Amino acid sequence: MLTSFFSKSTPVNYLLLSTAIIVSYLLRVIFLDNLNVNPVNLLTHAGLMLLMIFVVLLLDFIIRKNHVTGNNTFAIFIFVLFIVLTPSVYIEITILLSNVFLLLATRRVLSLNTEKNVEKKIFDAAMYITIASLLYFWSLLFFIVLYFGIVNKTQRRPRFFVIPFSAIIAIGLLFISYQLVVYDNLDWFIPWPTIQDFDFSSYNNLSLLVPAILIFALLLWTGSIRFFQINTLSKKEKPAASSMATIAIVLLAITLFGSHNNGSELIFIMMPAAITTANYVENRPTKERTIFNEILLWFILIVAILIHVI
């Protein structure tokens, strides 16, 4: 059964999930959308598939390194199902790349729970967030997560609060220099701050509405349960759980404030939704709860498959 298979971490799990990403991408994005295939397109498609596999492996590394979930592959399994469910995440490459940099920033923020190389971790996180925001403006909100991590440290020093600005200035100067050398102008800045018009008419399409409802519902339901469990968690689990609560709220805001509204922005909330759902599934205090968890995983899997035949 699914709960038994993904309660372990074996090479077969990773191979199966990587295959699922590749197959779903090929079936949905290439064959069903009738794309014109040429050598350049093939390289682009291969790059997108490899990038998504990298995202899954990076998410798994973050989870294991920071004790976000137990020693299982529930989170990346659910994350992959979300990807299969929502192929529109491939539409905007800038959003996909922005999400990658926010994941890298998440890794550094969660590692602030230890006192080793704190300044470097803060600088790295700020650097990743700045790059992410150049790709997708509202990623700037992730600085809230970084400062939340700094404030929650047991040993806070004034310089910790200044370090992010040095990263912002460094990346900003590099990017401005590149624009001046290559394009001899700064026209990129005019359309950079994007304003949400809150026009969600594109979600009238079932292929977007169903994934959005499912992902949001799982995040709100399992996220609320996880939030109220924080005080009961072990000393090892509590810091990561507190940080993940903030991350979930900020990523939800980034998703809602974005201006694309074509489904690609759902990539931002897939990570916290997958993690909180995994936290719920791995908790099996009774036989009835185990059965329910099994049904829940099968439900997500079946919806991810059926959405493509609607």
Short mmCIF file of C-alpha atoms in Angstrom, two decimals:
data_model
loop_
_atom_site.label_atom_id
_atom_site.label_comp_id
_atom_site.label_asym_id
_atom_site.label_seq_id
_atom_site.Cartn_x
_atom_site.Cartn_y
_atom_site.Cartn_z
CA MET A 1 0.00 0.00 0.00
CA LEU A 2 1.05 3.62 -0.44
CA THR A 3 1.55 4.41 3.26
CA SER A 4 3.78 1.37 3.62
CA PHE A 5 5.77 1.93 0.42
CA PHE A 6 6.50 5.63 0.98
CA SER A 7 7.13 5.27 4.70
CA LYS A 8 10.61 4.17 3.65
CA SER A 9 13.37 5.93 1.72
CA THR A 10 14.85 3.63 -0.90
CA PRO A 11 16.39 4.23 -4.33
CA VAL A 12 13.24 2.71 -5.83
CA ASN A 13 11.15 5.53 -4.35
CA TYR A 14 13.31 8.21 -5.97
CA LEU A 15 13.46 6.35 -9.28
CA LEU A 16 9.69 5.94 -9.33
CA LEU A 17 9.03 9.61 -8.53
CA SER A 18 11.55 10.81 -11.12
CA THR A 19 9.90 8.57 -13.71
CA ALA A 20 6.48 9.98 -12.77
CA ILE A 21 7.73 13.52 -13.42
CA ILE A 22 9.21 12.59 -16.80
CA VAL A 23 6.20 10.56 -17.98
CA SER A 24 3.64 13.15 -16.88
CA TYR A 25 5.64 15.93 -18.53
CA LEU A 26 5.95 14.04 -21.81
CA LEU A 27 2.31 12.99 -21.92
CA ARG A 28 0.78 16.30 -20.93
CA VAL A 29 3.12 19.04 -22.10
CA ILE A 30 4.50 17.53 -25.30
CA PHE A 31 2.00 15.05 -26.74
CA LEU A 32 -1.33 16.45 -25.53
CA ASP A 33 -0.37 20.06 -26.28
CA ASN A 34 0.91 19.19 -29.77
CA LEU A 35 4.10 21.17 -29.42
CA ASN A 36 6.43 21.63 -32.37
CA VAL A 37 9.39 19.43 -31.46
CA ASN A 38 12.86 20.35 -32.70
CA PRO A 39 16.38 20.01 -31.24
CA VAL A 40 16.09 23.31 -29.37
CA ASN A 41 12.71 22.37 -27.91
CA LEU A 42 14.00 18.96 -26.91
CA LEU A 43 16.81 20.58 -24.92
CA THR A 44 14.31 22.94 -23.28
CA HIS A 45 11.99 20.08 -22.33
CA ALA A 46 14.87 17.98 -21.02
CA GLY A 47 16.07 20.94 -18.98
CA LEU A 48 12.64 21.51 -17.44
CA MET A 49 12.29 17.85 -16.49
CA LEU A 50 15.75 17.78 -14.94
CA LEU A 51 15.02 21.04 -13.12
CA MET A 52 11.85 19.60 -11.59
CA ILE A 53 13.66 16.42 -10.54
CA PHE A 54 16.31 18.65 -8.92
CA VAL A 55 13.54 20.52 -7.07
CA VAL A 56 12.20 17.23 -5.69
CA LEU A 57 15.65 16.08 -4.56
CA LEU A 58 16.38 19.50 -3.04
CA LEU A 59 13.08 19.40 -1.14
CA ASP A 60 13.92 15.92 0.14
CA PHE A 61 17.37 17.12 1.28
CA ILE A 62 15.86 20.11 3.13
CA ILE A 63 13.32 17.88 4.86
CA ARG A 64 15.88 15.32 6.00
CA LYS A 65 18.54 17.81 7.05
CA ASN A 66 16.18 19.83 9.23
CA HIS A 67 13.85 17.14 10.63
CA VAL A 68 10.81 18.69 8.94
CA THR A 69 9.16 15.28 8.60
CA GLY A 70 10.05 11.76 9.65
CA ASN A 71 12.46 9.53 7.76
CA ASN A 72 10.12 8.83 4.84
CA THR A 73 9.26 10.01 1.34
CA PHE A 74 5.66 11.06 1.93
CA ALA A 75 6.39 14.76 1.31
CA ILE A 76 8.14 14.35 -2.03
CA PHE A 77 5.54 11.77 -3.13
CA ILE A 78 2.74 14.25 -2.45
CA PHE A 79 4.77 17.07 -4.05
CA VAL A 80 5.21 15.01 -7.23
CA LEU A 81 1.47 14.29 -7.28
CA PHE A 82 0.85 18.04 -7.12
CA ILE A 83 3.20 18.50 -10.10
CA VAL A 84 1.41 15.77 -12.06
CA LEU A 85 -1.90 17.35 -11.09
CA THR A 86 -0.82 20.84 -12.21
CA PRO A 87 1.33 20.77 -15.38
CA SER A 88 0.71 24.52 -15.72
CA VAL A 89 3.62 25.03 -13.29
CA TYR A 90 5.90 24.66 -16.33
CA ILE A 91 4.31 27.63 -18.15
CA GLU A 92 6.41 30.37 -16.53
CA ILE A 93 10.07 29.42 -16.31
CA THR A 94 10.83 32.55 -14.26
CA ILE A 95 8.35 31.48 -11.58
CA LEU A 96 9.78 27.96 -11.55
CA LEU A 97 13.32 29.30 -11.15
CA SER A 98 12.18 31.76 -8.48
CA ASN A 99 10.74 28.84 -6.54
CA VAL A 100 14.07 27.01 -6.78
CA PHE A 101 15.90 29.97 -5.24
CA LEU A 102 13.27 30.25 -2.49
CA LEU A 103 13.84 26.57 -1.73
CA LEU A 104 17.57 27.27 -1.44
CA ALA A 105 16.74 30.19 0.86
CA THR A 106 14.48 27.90 2.91
CA ARG A 107 17.39 25.52 3.39
CA ARG A 108 19.56 28.31 4.80
CA VAL A 109 16.80 29.76 7.00
CA LEU A 110 16.00 26.40 8.57
CA SER A 111 19.71 25.83 9.23
CA LEU A 112 19.77 29.00 11.39
CA ASN A 113 18.64 26.79 14.26
CA THR A 114 22.32 25.94 14.76
CA GLU A 115 24.96 28.52 15.72
CA LYS A 116 27.50 27.51 13.08
CA ASN A 117 28.34 30.00 10.27
CA VAL A 118 25.29 32.13 11.07
CA GLU A 119 26.47 35.20 9.14
CA LYS A 120 27.13 33.14 6.00
CA LYS A 121 23.72 31.46 6.23
CA ILE A 122 21.94 34.82 6.55
CA PHE A 123 23.89 36.28 3.62
CA ASP A 124 23.22 33.21 1.45
CA ALA A 125 19.50 33.25 2.26
CA ALA A 126 19.23 36.98 1.46
CA MET A 127 21.15 36.45 -1.77
CA TYR A 128 18.80 33.65 -2.89
CA ILE A 129 15.71 35.70 -1.99
CA THR A 130 17.03 38.70 -3.93
CA ILE A 131 17.66 36.58 -7.03
CA ALA A 132 14.21 35.00 -6.66
CA SER A 133 12.61 38.46 -6.45
CA LEU A 134 14.37 39.59 -9.63
CA LEU A 135 12.68 36.66 -11.33
CA TYR A 136 9.33 37.13 -9.57
CA PHE A 137 8.73 40.39 -7.72
CA TRP A 138 6.58 39.11 -4.85
CA SER A 139 9.32 36.72 -3.75
CA LEU A 140 10.55 39.76 -1.80
CA LEU A 141 8.00 38.78 0.85
CA PHE A 142 10.25 35.85 1.75
CA PHE A 143 12.48 38.29 3.61
CA ILE A 144 9.80 38.06 6.32
CA VAL A 145 10.78 34.42 6.76
CA LEU A 146 14.47 35.30 6.99
CA TYR A 147 13.93 37.96 9.65
CA PHE A 148 11.59 35.65 11.54
CA GLY A 149 14.43 33.13 11.63
CA ILE A 150 16.86 35.78 12.87
CA VAL A 151 14.48 37.03 15.58
CA ASN A 152 13.88 33.48 16.83
CA LYS A 153 17.57 32.75 17.31
CA THR A 154 18.69 32.28 20.90
CA GLN A 155 21.74 34.46 20.25
CA ARG A 156 20.74 37.58 18.33
CA ARG A 157 23.32 40.14 17.34
CA PRO A 158 22.60 43.55 15.73
CA ARG A 159 24.78 42.74 12.73
CA PHE A 160 22.51 39.81 11.83
CA PHE A 161 19.77 42.28 10.90
CA VAL A 162 22.10 44.27 8.62
CA ILE A 163 23.66 41.37 6.69
CA PRO A 164 20.65 40.88 4.33
CA PHE A 165 21.06 44.44 3.04
CA SER A 166 24.65 43.70 2.00
CA ALA A 167 23.40 40.74 -0.05
CA ILE A 168 20.66 42.86 -1.63
CA ILE A 169 23.17 45.57 -2.58
CA ALA A 170 25.68 43.05 -3.95
CA ILE A 171 23.17 41.23 -6.17
CA GLY A 172 21.51 44.51 -7.15
CA LEU A 173 24.79 46.05 -8.31
CA LEU A 174 25.70 42.93 -10.29
CA PHE A 175 22.31 42.84 -11.99
CA ILE A 176 22.31 46.57 -12.81
CA SER A 177 25.85 46.28 -14.21
CA TYR A 178 24.74 43.38 -16.41
CA GLN A 179 21.74 45.36 -17.71
CA LEU A 180 23.91 48.38 -18.52
CA VAL A 181 26.63 46.35 -20.24
CA VAL A 182 24.32 44.10 -22.27
CA TYR A 183 21.30 46.34 -22.93
CA ASP A 184 22.64 49.82 -22.11
CA ASN A 185 19.46 50.71 -20.21
CA LEU A 186 17.49 49.99 -17.05
CA ASP A 187 14.10 49.47 -18.70
CA TRP A 188 13.67 46.18 -16.83
CA PHE A 189 12.84 48.10 -13.66
CA ILE A 190 9.65 49.70 -15.00
CA PRO A 191 7.56 46.49 -15.29
CA TRP A 192 9.33 44.72 -12.39
CA PRO A 193 6.93 45.56 -9.52
CA THR A 194 3.80 43.67 -10.53
CA ILE A 195 0.39 44.47 -9.08
CA GLN A 196 -2.27 41.79 -8.59
CA ASP A 197 -5.58 42.63 -10.24
CA PHE A 198 -7.22 39.65 -8.50
CA ASP A 199 -8.70 38.43 -11.76
CA PHE A 200 -8.96 34.68 -11.23
CA SER A 201 -11.21 34.02 -14.22
CA SER A 202 -8.65 31.57 -15.63
CA TYR A 203 -9.48 29.30 -12.71
CA ASN A 204 -12.93 28.71 -14.19
CA ASN A 205 -11.18 25.92 -16.08
CA LEU A 206 -11.49 22.62 -14.17
CA SER A 207 -7.88 21.71 -15.00
CA LEU A 208 -6.80 24.68 -12.83
CA LEU A 209 -9.70 24.89 -10.39
CA VAL A 210 -9.47 21.30 -9.12
CA PRO A 211 -5.70 21.40 -8.37
CA ALA A 212 -6.02 24.83 -6.73
CA ILE A 213 -8.89 23.72 -4.48
CA LEU A 214 -7.15 20.47 -3.53
CA ILE A 215 -3.78 22.05 -2.75
CA PHE A 216 -5.26 25.01 -0.84
CA ALA A 217 -7.62 22.72 1.10
CA LEU A 218 -4.82 20.36 2.12
CA LEU A 219 -2.58 23.26 3.14
CA LEU A 220 -5.26 24.92 5.26
CA TRP A 221 -6.49 21.67 6.82
CA THR A 222 -3.23 19.86 7.57
CA GLY A 223 -1.38 23.14 8.14
CA SER A 224 -3.84 24.16 10.85
CA ILE A 225 -3.48 20.78 12.54
CA ARG A 226 0.31 21.03 12.42
CA PHE A 227 0.24 24.60 13.77
CA PHE A 228 -1.71 23.61 16.88
CA GLN A 229 0.64 20.65 17.44
CA ILE A 230 3.82 22.77 17.56
CA ASN A 231 3.90 23.10 21.36
CA THR A 232 3.61 19.32 21.73
CA LEU A 233 6.51 18.53 19.39
CA SER A 234 9.94 17.43 20.53
CA LYS A 235 12.76 19.93 20.99
CA LYS A 236 14.33 18.67 17.75
CA GLU A 237 11.15 19.13 15.68
CA LYS A 238 9.76 22.37 17.13
CA PRO A 239 12.14 24.95 15.49
CA ALA A 240 11.57 23.58 11.99
CA ALA A 241 7.81 23.36 12.53
CA SER A 242 7.65 26.98 13.70
CA SER A 243 9.66 28.15 10.71
CA MET A 244 7.53 26.08 8.32
CA ALA A 245 4.37 27.75 9.66
CA THR A 246 5.81 31.16 8.74
CA ILE A 247 7.04 29.86 5.38
CA ALA A 248 3.58 28.49 4.55
CA ILE A 249 1.88 31.82 5.32
CA VAL A 250 4.41 33.84 3.30
CA LEU A 251 4.31 31.47 0.31
CA LEU A 252 0.52 31.61 0.39
CA ALA A 253 0.75 35.41 0.19
CA ILE A 254 3.27 35.20 -2.67
CA THR A 255 0.87 32.91 -4.55
CA LEU A 256 -2.14 35.17 -4.04
CA PHE A 257 -0.36 38.46 -4.78
CA GLY A 258 1.19 37.27 -8.04
CA SER A 259 -0.04 38.68 -11.33
CA HIS A 260 0.03 35.64 -13.62
CA ASN A 261 -3.03 33.68 -12.46
CA ASN A 262 -2.42 30.89 -14.98
CA GLY A 263 -1.68 28.09 -12.52
CA SER A 264 2.10 28.50 -12.61
CA GLU A 265 2.00 30.36 -9.28
CA LEU A 266 0.68 27.25 -7.51
CA ILE A 267 4.25 25.92 -7.42
CA PHE A 268 4.93 28.17 -4.43
CA ILE A 269 2.36 26.55 -2.11
CA MET A 270 3.05 22.98 -3.23
CA MET A 271 6.05 22.66 -0.93
CA PRO A 272 4.35 23.67 2.35
CA ALA A 273 1.16 21.79 1.39
CA ALA A 274 3.15 18.62 0.68
CA ILE A 275 5.07 18.92 3.96
CA THR A 276 2.05 19.55 6.20
CA THR A 277 0.13 16.74 4.49
CA ALA A 278 3.13 14.44 5.02
CA ASN A 279 3.21 15.45 8.71
CA TYR A 280 -0.44 14.44 8.94
CA VAL A 281 -0.03 11.14 7.06
CA GLU A 282 3.03 9.98 9.00
CA ASN A 283 1.10 10.34 12.26
CA ARG A 284 -0.79 7.05 12.62
CA PRO A 285 -1.91 6.66 16.24
CA THR A 286 -4.75 4.22 15.48
CA LYS A 287 -5.65 1.61 12.87
CA GLU A 288 -8.57 3.77 11.70
CA ARG A 289 -6.22 6.72 11.18
CA THR A 290 -3.85 4.52 9.18
CA ILE A 291 -6.71 3.48 6.91
CA PHE A 292 -7.79 7.10 6.49
CA ASN A 293 -4.23 8.15 5.62
CA GLU A 294 -4.11 5.42 2.99
CA ILE A 295 -7.41 6.62 1.51
CA LEU A 296 -6.13 10.21 1.49
CA LEU A 297 -3.00 9.31 -0.49
CA TRP A 298 -5.00 7.24 -2.96
CA PHE A 299 -7.47 10.09 -3.35
CA ILE A 300 -4.72 12.57 -4.29
CA LEU A 301 -3.18 10.01 -6.69
CA ILE A 302 -6.50 9.25 -8.40
CA VAL A 303 -7.37 12.94 -8.77
CA ALA A 304 -3.90 13.60 -10.26
CA ILE A 305 -4.56 10.93 -12.90
CA LEU A 306 -8.22 11.64 -13.62
CA ILE A 307 -7.76 15.40 -14.06
CA HIS A 308 -6.01 14.71 -17.37
CA VAL A 309 -8.91 12.75 -18.83
CA ILE A 310 -11.62 15.27 -17.92
#
